[in-house]
Amino acid sequence: MTAIVVLLAALPLATSAAAIAGAKARLAGYVAIGATCGSFGLSVWLLWWISHHHVVSALSGFVYLDSTSVFFVFTVSVVVVLSSFGSAAYLRAQENSGQLSPLQVRMYFGFFGAFAALMLASLSTGNLGMLFVLIEASTLASAALVGLEAQASSLEAAWKYIIISSLGVTIALVGTMFLFYSGTGLALTDNLRLTWPYLFQHASELSHPALRLAFLLAVVGYGTKVGLAPMHTWLPDAHSEAPSPTSAMLSAALLNTGMYAIIRFLAISRIGLGAHYVQVVMLSFGFASVLIGALFLVTTTNFKRLFAYSSVEHMGIIAIAVGFGGQLGCYGAMLHTLNHAIGKAVLFLASGDIVLSYRTRDATKVRGLLSTLPLTAAVLMVAVFAILGSPPFGLFLSELTILRAGLVGRPPWLPLALLLLLVLAFVAFARRTVPMVVGAPPEQTPVCAPYSGTEERVLATVPLVTGTSALLVLGLWIPAGLHTAILASIGVLT
């Protein structure tokens, strides 16, 4: 099984190899699709296998998958597959129109493969030091994608992303060092003191002051990658300036990788320090993120920035769910993670079609999508209401579960405050996106077809239709295997 785990993480590197070999957008796109579909298939197999055999561990914990990590591997692999289809279409359109040079296209696919591989690898290790190294490396790979277009705004966003994210991950490194220090009294080797299974088993023996500081620093540090307020400032710029498939990867995959790292620290701290401390920290950052995200949704007109602030809000919801705790809260957090990842990937991929057609990211200048891009318009509306937590979509079910968790054993004012913020976000988000779909197309803004060939249109359509269908299915029916996988994944938290 170790070879399968390594292969899962390494397969996306075939895309990088194709780009280095000089493949153009068409060939590199198909290599990306094939490689990521392979990783997705292996993630489904591992999701089933670990539900029956519990864990894969090798190389002194450097390769490690349990029910929690494999659920995140599955979620990220779903996003990577959707983004690979979107990349194959989007980059060909930009190459054909001359917006990107062949060198930029090769750079995109080279770093796309590396970015995907590093995220999957970071979720497949049990060593917290290696986790830091892989997440930091993913920052560098994704920063190259953010600045790909080499415009002043995109380069500024890339540098801002590098500086803030690297600072955050450095803080997380300090937290990892304090976690290492908290176990100095244990009869373990230095290598084992950074291995998550051993730390989890001996969490009650760790030094409390060092563990308390380690958890707080980890939340601040990895919370920067997650986009938790007030460490979220890089996120709107990076998401709005990156190519749309990259934005999907950042919002729907990278943020979840950071949340996974926080959950690992939380599981240890909950045993060592008790539930109250970790709940206070997670609820504080969670409510701050939901509040900041909802307020910026009111004022933002750039629709890609709008989707980015929505990600800040939703990662805050996940943090609140984990803070509420219990089986309901943790189940809602995992279900929300999967649904948000799919919904946000669909939104950003649909935004790529709009950018190619309208040549703008300003929501006030986009009107009449039902007339100009009917399929994109339909997908956009479905994804918008799914992301807003409307029935019958999966996010409605996860948010309802989280609100129920907030009512267990505590006063109702916290879930009530969350509900009011969700209403504010609903109104603000719908107010910007619904007018984009309805109404007459703008007379003064030239609108062109996003894709010139049938092949490109098919590649662009597959992730949109597949993603929206999955959002609907997960709202009406959670497959038994997925339900079992979610229950298993929350074991370390409950």
CSV table of C-alpha atoms in Angstrom, one decimal:
chain,number,residue,atom,x,y,z
A,1,MET,CA,0.0,0.0,0.0
A,2,THR,CA,2.9,2.3,0.6
A,3,ALA,CA,3.7,2.2,-3.2
A,4,ILE,CA,0.1,3.2,-3.9
A,5,VAL,CA,0.3,6.2,-1.6
A,6,VAL,CA,3.5,7.4,-3.2
A,7,LEU,CA,2.1,6.9,-6.7
A,8,LEU,CA,-1.0,8.9,-5.8
A,9,ALA,CA,1.1,11.9,-4.8
A,10,ALA,CA,3.6,11.5,-7.6
A,11,LEU,CA,1.3,11.0,-10.6
A,12,PRO,CA,0.6,14.8,-11.1
A,13,LEU,CA,4.3,15.2,-11.7
A,14,ALA,CA,3.7,13.6,-15.1
A,15,THR,CA,2.2,17.0,-16.1
A,16,SER,CA,5.3,18.8,-15.0
A,17,ALA,CA,7.4,16.3,-17.0
A,18,ALA,CA,5.3,16.9,-20.1
A,19,ALA,CA,5.7,20.6,-19.7
A,20,ILE,CA,9.5,20.4,-19.2
A,21,ALA,CA,9.6,18.2,-22.4
A,22,GLY,CA,8.0,21.1,-24.3
A,23,ALA,CA,4.4,19.9,-24.7
A,24,LYS,CA,1.9,22.5,-25.9
A,25,ALA,CA,-1.4,23.2,-24.1
A,26,ARG,CA,-3.3,20.5,-25.8
A,27,LEU,CA,-1.0,17.6,-25.0
A,28,ALA,CA,0.0,19.0,-21.5
A,29,GLY,CA,-3.7,19.3,-20.7
A,30,TYR,CA,-4.5,15.7,-21.6
A,31,VAL,CA,-1.5,14.5,-19.6
A,32,ALA,CA,-2.8,16.6,-16.6
A,33,ILE,CA,-6.3,15.0,-17.0
A,34,GLY,CA,-4.9,11.5,-17.2
A,35,ALA,CA,-2.5,12.0,-14.3
A,36,THR,CA,-5.1,13.6,-12.0
A,37,CYS,CA,-7.8,11.0,-12.8
A,38,GLY,CA,-5.3,8.4,-11.8
A,39,SER,CA,-4.7,10.1,-8.5
A,40,PHE,CA,-8.4,10.4,-8.0
A,41,GLY,CA,-9.0,6.7,-8.7
A,42,LEU,CA,-6.2,5.8,-6.2
A,43,SER,CA,-7.8,8.1,-3.6
A,44,VAL,CA,-11.1,6.4,-3.9
A,45,TRP,CA,-9.4,3.0,-3.5
A,46,LEU,CA,-7.5,4.2,-0.4
A,47,LEU,CA,-10.7,5.7,1.0
A,48,TRP,CA,-12.3,2.3,0.9
A,49,TRP,CA,-9.2,0.3,1.9
A,50,ILE,CA,-8.4,2.5,5.0
A,51,SER,CA,-12.1,2.2,6.1
A,52,HIS,CA,-11.4,-1.5,6.5
A,53,HIS,CA,-7.7,-1.6,7.5
A,54,HIS,CA,-7.5,1.8,9.4
A,55,VAL,CA,-4.0,3.0,8.5
A,56,VAL,CA,-1.0,3.0,6.1
A,57,SER,CA,2.3,3.7,7.8
A,58,ALA,CA,5.9,3.3,6.5
A,59,LEU,CA,9.3,4.9,6.5
A,60,SER,CA,9.1,5.9,10.2
A,61,GLY,CA,5.9,7.8,9.7
A,62,PHE,CA,7.1,9.8,6.7
A,63,VAL,CA,4.4,8.0,4.7
A,64,TYR,CA,1.2,7.9,6.7
A,65,LEU,CA,-2.5,7.8,5.9
A,66,ASP,CA,-5.3,7.3,8.3
A,67,SER,CA,-9.1,7.9,7.9
A,68,THR,CA,-8.7,11.6,8.5
A,69,SER,CA,-5.9,12.3,6.0
A,70,VAL,CA,-7.4,10.0,3.3
A,71,PHE,CA,-10.6,12.0,3.5
A,72,PHE,CA,-8.7,15.2,2.8
A,73,VAL,CA,-6.7,13.4,0.0
A,74,PHE,CA,-10.0,12.4,-1.6
A,75,THR,CA,-11.4,16.0,-1.3
A,76,VAL,CA,-8.2,17.5,-2.8
A,77,SER,CA,-8.0,14.9,-5.6
A,78,VAL,CA,-11.6,15.8,-6.6
A,79,VAL,CA,-10.7,19.4,-6.9
A,80,VAL,CA,-7.5,18.6,-8.8
A,81,VAL,CA,-9.4,16.6,-11.4
A,82,LEU,CA,-11.9,19.3,-11.9
A,83,SER,CA,-9.2,21.9,-12.2
A,84,SER,CA,-7.2,19.8,-14.7
A,85,PHE,CA,-10.2,19.7,-17.1
A,86,GLY,CA,-10.6,23.4,-16.7
A,87,SER,CA,-6.9,24.0,-17.2
A,88,ALA,CA,-6.9,22.0,-20.4
A,89,ALA,CA,-9.6,24.2,-21.9
A,90,TYR,CA,-8.7,27.6,-20.3
A,91,LEU,CA,-5.0,27.5,-21.2
A,92,ARG,CA,-5.7,26.4,-24.8
A,93,ALA,CA,-8.0,29.3,-25.2
A,94,GLN,CA,-5.5,31.7,-23.8
A,95,GLU,CA,-2.7,30.2,-26.0
A,96,ASN,CA,-4.8,30.4,-29.1
A,97,SER,CA,-5.8,34.0,-28.5
A,98,GLY,CA,-2.2,35.0,-27.8
A,99,GLN,CA,-2.9,36.1,-24.2
A,100,LEU,CA,-0.2,33.6,-23.0
A,101,SER,CA,3.0,32.6,-24.7
A,102,PRO,CA,4.0,29.0,-25.2
A,103,LEU,CA,6.6,29.4,-22.5
A,104,GLN,CA,3.9,30.7,-20.0
A,105,VAL,CA,1.7,27.7,-20.9
A,106,ARG,CA,4.6,25.3,-20.2
A,107,MET,CA,5.3,27.1,-16.9
A,108,TYR,CA,1.6,26.8,-16.0
A,109,PHE,CA,1.4,23.1,-16.5
A,110,GLY,CA,4.9,22.5,-14.9
A,111,PHE,CA,3.9,24.3,-11.7
A,112,PHE,CA,0.3,22.9,-11.8
A,113,GLY,CA,1.6,19.4,-11.6
A,114,ALA,CA,4.1,20.3,-8.8
A,115,PHE,CA,1.4,22.1,-6.9
A,116,ALA,CA,-1.0,19.2,-7.0
A,117,ALA,CA,1.7,16.7,-6.1
A,118,LEU,CA,2.9,18.7,-3.1
A,119,MET,CA,-0.6,19.1,-1.7
A,120,LEU,CA,-1.3,15.4,-2.0
A,121,ALA,CA,2.1,14.6,-0.5
A,122,SER,CA,1.5,16.9,2.5
A,123,LEU,CA,-1.7,15.0,3.3
A,124,SER,CA,0.1,11.7,3.1
A,125,THR,CA,2.8,12.2,5.7
A,126,GLY,CA,2.6,11.7,9.5
A,127,ASN,CA,5.7,13.7,10.2
A,128,LEU,CA,4.8,17.2,11.3
A,129,GLY,CA,8.2,18.6,10.2
A,130,MET,CA,7.8,17.1,6.7
A,131,LEU,CA,4.2,18.5,6.7
A,132,PHE,CA,5.7,22.0,7.1
A,133,VAL,CA,8.3,21.5,4.4
A,134,LEU,CA,5.7,20.3,1.9
A,135,ILE,CA,3.1,23.0,2.6
A,136,GLU,CA,5.9,25.7,2.3
A,137,ALA,CA,6.9,24.1,-1.0
A,138,SER,CA,3.3,24.2,-2.3
A,139,THR,CA,3.4,28.0,-1.5
A,140,LEU,CA,6.3,28.5,-3.9
A,141,ALA,CA,4.7,26.4,-6.6
A,142,SER,CA,1.3,28.0,-6.4
A,143,ALA,CA,2.9,31.5,-6.3
A,144,ALA,CA,4.3,31.0,-9.7
A,145,LEU,CA,0.8,30.2,-11.0
A,146,VAL,CA,-0.6,33.4,-9.4
A,147,GLY,CA,1.9,35.6,-11.2
A,148,LEU,CA,1.7,33.7,-14.5
A,149,GLU,CA,0.2,36.5,-16.5
A,150,ALA,CA,3.1,38.8,-15.6
A,151,GLN,CA,0.9,41.8,-15.2
A,152,ALA,CA,1.7,44.4,-12.5
A,153,SER,CA,-1.3,43.4,-10.5
A,154,SER,CA,-0.7,39.6,-10.8
A,155,LEU,CA,3.0,40.0,-9.9
A,156,GLU,CA,2.1,42.2,-6.9
A,157,ALA,CA,-0.5,39.5,-5.8
A,158,ALA,CA,2.1,36.8,-6.2
A,159,TRP,CA,4.7,38.6,-4.0
A,160,LYS,CA,2.1,39.4,-1.4
A,161,TYR,CA,1.1,35.8,-1.4
A,162,ILE,CA,4.7,34.6,-1.0
A,163,ILE,CA,5.5,37.0,1.8
A,164,ILE,CA,2.4,36.6,3.9
A,165,SER,CA,2.0,32.8,3.4
A,166,SER,CA,5.7,32.2,4.1
A,167,LEU,CA,5.5,34.3,7.2
A,168,GLY,CA,2.5,32.3,8.3
A,169,VAL,CA,4.1,29.0,7.7
A,170,THR,CA,7.2,30.1,9.5
A,171,ILE,CA,5.0,30.8,12.5
A,172,ALA,CA,3.6,27.3,12.1
A,173,LEU,CA,7.2,26.0,12.1
A,174,VAL,CA,7.8,27.7,15.5
A,175,GLY,CA,4.6,26.1,16.7
A,176,THR,CA,5.9,22.7,15.5
A,177,MET,CA,9.1,23.4,17.4
A,178,PHE,CA,7.2,24.1,20.6
A,179,LEU,CA,5.2,20.9,20.0
A,180,PHE,CA,8.6,19.1,19.7
A,181,TYR,CA,9.8,20.7,22.9
A,182,SER,CA,6.6,19.8,24.8
A,183,GLY,CA,7.6,16.1,24.5
A,184,THR,CA,11.1,16.4,25.8
A,185,GLY,CA,10.2,14.4,28.8
A,186,LEU,CA,9.0,11.4,26.8
A,187,ALA,CA,11.2,8.4,26.2
A,188,LEU,CA,11.1,8.8,22.4
A,189,THR,CA,13.6,9.4,19.8
A,190,ASP,CA,13.8,12.9,18.2
A,191,ASN,CA,12.2,11.5,15.0
A,192,LEU,CA,9.2,10.0,16.8
A,193,ARG,CA,8.6,13.3,18.7
A,194,LEU,CA,7.6,14.8,15.4
A,195,THR,CA,5.5,11.9,14.2
A,196,TRP,CA,1.8,12.5,14.6
A,197,PRO,CA,0.6,9.0,15.8
A,198,TYR,CA,3.2,9.0,18.6
A,199,LEU,CA,2.3,12.6,19.7
A,200,PHE,CA,-1.4,11.7,19.6
A,201,GLN,CA,-0.8,8.6,21.8
A,202,HIS,CA,1.3,10.5,24.3
A,203,ALA,CA,-0.7,13.8,24.2
A,204,SER,CA,-1.7,13.6,27.8
A,205,GLU,CA,2.0,13.5,28.8
A,206,LEU,CA,3.0,16.7,26.9
A,207,SER,CA,4.0,19.9,28.7
A,208,HIS,CA,1.0,22.1,28.9
A,209,PRO,CA,2.5,25.5,28.5
A,210,ALA,CA,4.5,24.5,25.4
A,211,LEU,CA,1.6,22.6,24.0
A,212,ARG,CA,-0.8,25.6,24.5
A,213,LEU,CA,1.6,27.9,22.7
A,214,ALA,CA,2.3,25.3,20.0
A,215,PHE,CA,-1.4,25.0,19.1
A,216,LEU,CA,-2.0,28.8,19.1
A,217,LEU,CA,1.0,29.3,16.8
A,218,ALA,CA,-0.1,26.5,14.5
A,219,VAL,CA,-3.6,28.0,14.2
A,220,VAL,CA,-2.1,31.4,13.4
A,221,GLY,CA,0.5,30.0,11.0
A,222,TYR,CA,-1.5,27.4,9.1
A,223,GLY,CA,-4.5,29.7,9.5
A,224,THR,CA,-2.7,32.1,7.1
A,225,LYS,CA,-2.8,29.3,4.5
A,226,VAL,CA,-6.4,28.7,5.3
A,227,GLY,CA,-7.4,32.3,5.0
A,228,LEU,CA,-8.6,32.7,8.6
A,229,ALA,CA,-9.0,36.4,9.6
A,230,PRO,CA,-7.1,38.4,10.2
A,231,MET,CA,-4.4,36.5,8.3
A,232,HIS,CA,-6.5,36.4,5.1
A,233,THR,CA,-5.2,39.5,3.4
A,234,TRP,CA,-3.3,37.6,0.6
A,235,LEU,CA,-6.2,35.6,-0.4
A,236,PRO,CA,-8.5,38.0,-2.3
A,237,ASP,CA,-5.6,39.4,-4.4
A,238,ALA,CA,-4.1,35.9,-5.3
A,239,HIS,CA,-7.5,34.4,-6.1
A,240,SER,CA,-8.6,37.3,-8.3
A,241,GLU,CA,-5.3,37.6,-10.3
A,242,ALA,CA,-4.5,33.9,-10.8
A,243,PRO,CA,-5.8,32.0,-13.8
A,244,SER,CA,-9.3,30.7,-12.9
A,245,PRO,CA,-8.3,27.0,-12.7
A,246,THR,CA,-5.5,28.0,-10.3
A,247,SER,CA,-8.0,30.0,-8.3
A,248,ALA,CA,-10.1,26.8,-8.0
A,249,MET,CA,-7.0,24.9,-6.7
A,250,LEU,CA,-6.2,27.7,-4.2
A,251,SER,CA,-9.7,28.1,-2.8
A,252,ALA,CA,-10.9,24.5,-2.9
A,253,ALA,CA,-7.7,22.5,-2.3
A,254,LEU,CA,-4.9,24.6,-0.7
A,255,LEU,CA,-7.1,26.0,2.0
A,256,ASN,CA,-8.2,22.6,3.0
A,257,THR,CA,-4.6,21.4,3.2
A,258,GLY,CA,-4.0,24.2,5.8
A,259,MET,CA,-7.1,23.2,7.7
A,260,TYR,CA,-5.9,19.6,7.8
A,261,ALA,CA,-2.7,20.7,9.4
A,262,ILE,CA,-4.6,22.7,12.1
A,263,ILE,CA,-6.8,19.6,12.7
A,264,ARG,CA,-3.7,17.5,13.4
A,265,PHE,CA,-2.5,20.0,16.0
A,266,LEU,CA,-6.0,20.3,17.4
A,267,ALA,CA,-6.4,16.6,17.9
A,268,ILE,CA,-3.2,16.5,20.0
A,269,SER,CA,-4.0,19.7,22.0
A,270,ARG,CA,-7.6,18.5,22.7
A,271,ILE,CA,-6.3,15.5,24.6
A,272,GLY,CA,-3.4,17.3,26.3
A,273,LEU,CA,-5.2,20.5,27.2
A,274,GLY,CA,-8.8,19.6,27.3
A,275,ALA,CA,-11.6,20.8,25.0
A,276,HIS,CA,-12.2,24.3,26.3
A,277,TYR,CA,-8.9,25.9,25.2
A,278,VAL,CA,-9.0,24.6,21.6
A,279,GLN,CA,-12.7,25.5,21.3
A,280,VAL,CA,-12.1,29.1,22.4
A,281,VAL,CA,-9.3,29.5,19.9
A,282,MET,CA,-11.2,27.9,17.0
A,283,LEU,CA,-14.4,29.7,17.7
A,284,SER,CA,-12.6,33.1,17.9
A,285,PHE,CA,-10.8,32.7,14.6
A,286,GLY,CA,-13.9,31.1,13.0
A,287,PHE,CA,-16.3,33.9,13.9
A,288,ALA,CA,-13.8,36.6,12.9
A,289,SER,CA,-13.4,35.0,9.5
A,290,VAL,CA,-17.2,34.7,8.9
A,291,LEU,CA,-17.7,38.3,10.0
A,292,ILE,CA,-14.9,39.7,7.8
A,293,GLY,CA,-15.9,37.5,4.8
A,294,ALA,CA,-19.5,38.5,5.1
A,295,LEU,CA,-18.7,42.3,5.4
A,296,PHE,CA,-16.4,42.3,2.4
A,297,LEU,CA,-19.1,40.4,0.3
A,298,VAL,CA,-21.2,43.6,0.7
A,299,THR,CA,-18.7,45.9,-0.8
A,300,THR,CA,-16.8,43.8,-3.4
A,301,THR,CA,-17.6,44.1,-7.1
A,302,ASN,CA,-14.8,42.0,-8.6
A,303,PHE,CA,-16.6,38.6,-8.9
A,304,LYS,CA,-13.4,36.6,-8.4
A,305,ARG,CA,-12.6,38.6,-5.2
A,306,LEU,CA,-16.2,38.0,-4.2
A,307,PHE,CA,-15.6,34.2,-4.5
A,308,ALA,CA,-12.4,34.6,-2.5
A,309,TYR,CA,-14.1,36.4,0.4
A,310,SER,CA,-16.7,33.7,0.3
A,311,SER,CA,-13.9,31.2,0.9
A,312,VAL,CA,-12.8,33.2,3.9
A,313,GLU,CA,-16.3,33.0,5.2
A,314,HIS,CA,-16.6,29.2,4.6
A,315,MET,CA,-13.3,28.3,6.1
A,316,GLY,CA,-14.5,30.3,9.1
A,317,ILE,CA,-17.6,28.1,9.2
A,318,ILE,CA,-15.5,25.0,9.2
A,319,ALA,CA,-13.4,26.4,12.1
A,320,ILE,CA,-16.6,27.1,14.0
A,321,ALA,CA,-17.8,23.6,13.4
A,322,VAL,CA,-14.6,22.1,14.7
A,323,GLY,CA,-14.9,24.5,17.7
A,324,PHE,CA,-18.4,23.4,18.4
A,325,GLY,CA,-17.0,19.9,18.5
A,326,GLY,CA,-18.9,16.7,19.2
A,327,GLN,CA,-19.9,14.2,16.5
A,328,LEU,CA,-22.4,16.6,15.0
A,329,GLY,CA,-19.9,19.5,14.7
A,330,CYS,CA,-17.1,17.5,13.3
A,331,TYR,CA,-19.3,15.6,10.9
A,332,GLY,CA,-20.7,18.9,9.7
A,333,ALA,CA,-17.1,20.3,9.3
A,334,MET,CA,-16.0,17.4,7.1
A,335,LEU,CA,-19.2,17.4,5.0
A,336,HIS,CA,-18.9,21.2,4.6
A,337,THR,CA,-15.2,20.8,3.6
A,338,LEU,CA,-16.1,18.4,0.7
A,339,ASN,CA,-19.2,20.4,-0.5
A,340,HIS,CA,-17.4,23.8,-0.3
A,341,ALA,CA,-14.4,22.4,-2.2
A,342,ILE,CA,-16.6,21.2,-5.1
A,343,GLY,CA,-18.8,24.3,-5.1
A,344,LYS,CA,-16.0,26.7,-5.1
A,345,ALA,CA,-14.1,24.8,-7.8
A,346,VAL,CA,-17.2,25.1,-10.0
A,347,LEU,CA,-17.6,28.8,-9.3
A,348,PHE,CA,-14.0,29.6,-10.2
A,349,LEU,CA,-14.0,27.5,-13.3
A,350,ALA,CA,-17.2,29.1,-14.4
A,351,SER,CA,-15.6,32.5,-13.8
A,352,GLY,CA,-12.9,31.6,-16.3
A,353,ASP,CA,-15.5,31.3,-19.0
A,354,ILE,CA,-16.9,34.7,-18.1
A,355,VAL,CA,-13.4,36.4,-18.0
A,356,LEU,CA,-12.6,34.9,-21.5
A,357,SER,CA,-15.9,36.2,-22.9
A,358,TYR,CA,-16.4,39.6,-21.2
A,359,ARG,CA,-12.7,40.5,-20.7
A,360,THR,CA,-13.5,41.8,-17.2
A,361,ARG,CA,-13.7,40.7,-13.6
A,362,ASP,CA,-16.1,43.5,-12.6
A,363,ALA,CA,-19.5,42.0,-11.8
A,364,THR,CA,-21.3,45.3,-12.6
A,365,LYS,CA,-20.1,45.0,-16.2
A,366,VAL,CA,-21.3,41.4,-16.7
A,367,ARG,CA,-25.0,41.1,-17.6
A,368,GLY,CA,-27.1,38.7,-19.6
A,369,LEU,CA,-25.1,35.5,-19.2
A,370,LEU,CA,-28.3,33.6,-19.9
A,371,SER,CA,-28.2,35.0,-23.4
A,372,THR,CA,-24.5,34.9,-24.1
A,373,LEU,CA,-23.3,31.8,-22.2
A,374,PRO,CA,-26.5,29.8,-21.2
A,375,LEU,CA,-24.7,26.8,-19.9
A,376,THR,CA,-22.2,28.8,-17.8
A,377,ALA,CA,-25.1,31.0,-16.5
A,378,ALA,CA,-27.1,27.9,-15.4
A,379,VAL,CA,-24.0,26.4,-13.7
A,380,LEU,CA,-23.2,29.7,-12.1
A,381,MET,CA,-26.6,30.1,-10.6
A,382,VAL,CA,-26.7,26.5,-9.3
A,383,ALA,CA,-23.2,26.9,-7.8
A,384,VAL,CA,-24.1,30.3,-6.3
A,385,PHE,CA,-27.1,29.0,-4.4
A,386,ALA,CA,-25.3,25.8,-3.5
A,387,ILE,CA,-22.4,27.9,-1.9
A,388,LEU,CA,-25.0,30.1,-0.2
A,389,GLY,CA,-26.3,27.0,1.6
A,390,SER,CA,-29.7,26.8,-0.1
A,391,PRO,CA,-31.7,23.6,-0.1
A,392,PRO,CA,-31.5,21.0,-1.7
A,393,PHE,CA,-27.7,21.3,-1.9
A,394,GLY,CA,-25.0,19.7,0.3
A,395,LEU,CA,-23.9,22.9,2.0
A,396,PHE,CA,-27.5,23.4,3.3
A,397,LEU,CA,-27.2,20.0,5.0
A,398,SER,CA,-23.7,20.7,6.4
A,399,GLU,CA,-24.6,24.2,7.7
A,400,LEU,CA,-27.8,22.8,9.3
A,401,THR,CA,-25.7,20.1,11.0
A,402,ILE,CA,-23.2,22.7,12.3
A,403,LEU,CA,-26.0,24.9,13.6
A,404,ARG,CA,-27.5,21.9,15.4
A,405,ALA,CA,-24.0,21.2,16.9
A,406,GLY,CA,-23.9,24.7,18.3
A,407,LEU,CA,-27.1,24.1,20.2
A,408,VAL,CA,-25.8,21.1,22.1
A,409,GLY,CA,-24.8,21.9,25.7
A,410,ARG,CA,-24.4,25.7,25.2
A,411,PRO,CA,-26.5,28.9,25.1
A,412,PRO,CA,-28.1,29.5,21.7
A,413,TRP,CA,-26.4,32.9,21.1
A,414,LEU,CA,-23.4,31.5,19.2
A,415,PRO,CA,-25.4,29.5,16.6
A,416,LEU,CA,-27.8,32.4,16.3
A,417,ALA,CA,-24.9,34.8,15.6
A,418,LEU,CA,-23.7,32.4,13.0
A,419,LEU,CA,-27.1,32.2,11.4
A,420,LEU,CA,-27.4,36.0,11.2
A,421,LEU,CA,-23.9,36.2,9.5
A,422,LEU,CA,-25.0,33.5,7.0
A,423,VAL,CA,-28.1,35.5,6.2
A,424,LEU,CA,-25.9,38.6,5.6
A,425,ALA,CA,-23.5,36.7,3.4
A,426,PHE,CA,-26.5,35.2,1.4
A,427,VAL,CA,-28.0,38.6,0.6
A,428,ALA,CA,-24.6,40.2,-0.2
A,429,PHE,CA,-23.4,37.4,-2.4
A,430,ALA,CA,-26.7,36.9,-4.3
A,431,ARG,CA,-27.0,40.7,-4.8
A,432,ARG,CA,-23.8,40.7,-6.8
A,433,THR,CA,-24.1,37.4,-8.7
A,434,VAL,CA,-27.8,37.2,-9.7
A,435,PRO,CA,-27.7,40.4,-11.9
A,436,MET,CA,-24.8,38.9,-13.8
A,437,VAL,CA,-27.1,36.1,-15.1
A,438,VAL,CA,-30.3,38.0,-15.8
A,439,GLY,CA,-31.0,41.0,-17.9
A,440,ALA,CA,-29.8,42.1,-21.3
A,441,PRO,CA,-26.2,41.7,-22.4
A,442,PRO,CA,-24.2,45.0,-22.2
A,443,GLU,CA,-24.3,46.9,-25.5
A,444,GLN,CA,-20.9,48.7,-25.0
A,445,THR,CA,-19.0,45.6,-23.9
A,446,PRO,CA,-18.0,43.2,-26.7
A,447,VAL,CA,-18.8,39.6,-25.8
A,448,CYS,CA,-17.0,36.8,-27.5
A,449,ALA,CA,-17.2,33.0,-27.3
A,450,PRO,CA,-14.8,31.7,-24.7
A,451,TYR,CA,-13.7,28.7,-26.7
A,452,SER,CA,-13.3,28.4,-30.5
A,453,GLY,CA,-13.4,24.6,-30.8
A,454,THR,CA,-15.8,21.8,-29.8
A,455,GLU,CA,-13.0,20.0,-28.0
A,456,GLU,CA,-12.3,22.9,-25.8
A,457,ARG,CA,-16.0,23.5,-25.0
A,458,VAL,CA,-16.4,19.8,-24.0
A,459,LEU,CA,-13.3,20.0,-21.7
A,460,ALA,CA,-14.7,23.1,-20.1
A,461,THR,CA,-18.2,21.7,-19.7
A,462,VAL,CA,-17.2,18.4,-18.0
A,463,PRO,CA,-16.1,19.8,-14.7
A,464,LEU,CA,-19.0,22.3,-14.6
A,465,VAL,CA,-21.7,19.7,-15.1
A,466,THR,CA,-20.0,17.1,-13.0
A,467,GLY,CA,-19.4,19.5,-10.1
A,468,THR,CA,-23.0,20.9,-10.0
A,469,SER,CA,-24.4,17.3,-10.2
A,470,ALA,CA,-22.2,16.3,-7.3
A,471,LEU,CA,-23.5,19.3,-5.2
A,472,LEU,CA,-27.1,18.3,-5.9
A,473,VAL,CA,-26.5,14.6,-5.1
A,474,LEU,CA,-24.7,15.3,-1.9
A,475,GLY,CA,-27.7,17.4,-0.8
A,476,LEU,CA,-30.2,14.7,-1.5
A,477,TRP,CA,-28.2,11.5,-0.7
A,478,ILE,CA,-24.9,10.8,1.0
A,479,PRO,CA,-23.6,7.4,-0.3
A,480,ALA,CA,-23.1,4.9,2.5
A,481,GLY,CA,-19.4,4.6,1.7
A,482,LEU,CA,-18.9,8.3,2.0
A,483,HIS,CA,-20.9,8.5,5.2
A,484,THR,CA,-18.7,5.8,6.7
A,485,ALA,CA,-15.6,7.6,5.6
A,486,ILE,CA,-16.7,10.8,7.2
A,487,LEU,CA,-17.5,9.1,10.5
A,488,ALA,CA,-14.1,7.4,10.5
A,489,SER,CA,-12.4,10.7,9.6
A,490,ILE,CA,-13.7,12.5,12.7
A,491,GLY,CA,-12.5,9.7,15.1
A,492,VAL,CA,-9.4,11.7,16.1
A,493,LEU,CA,-11.6,14.7,17.0
A,494,THR,CA,-14.4,12.9,18.9
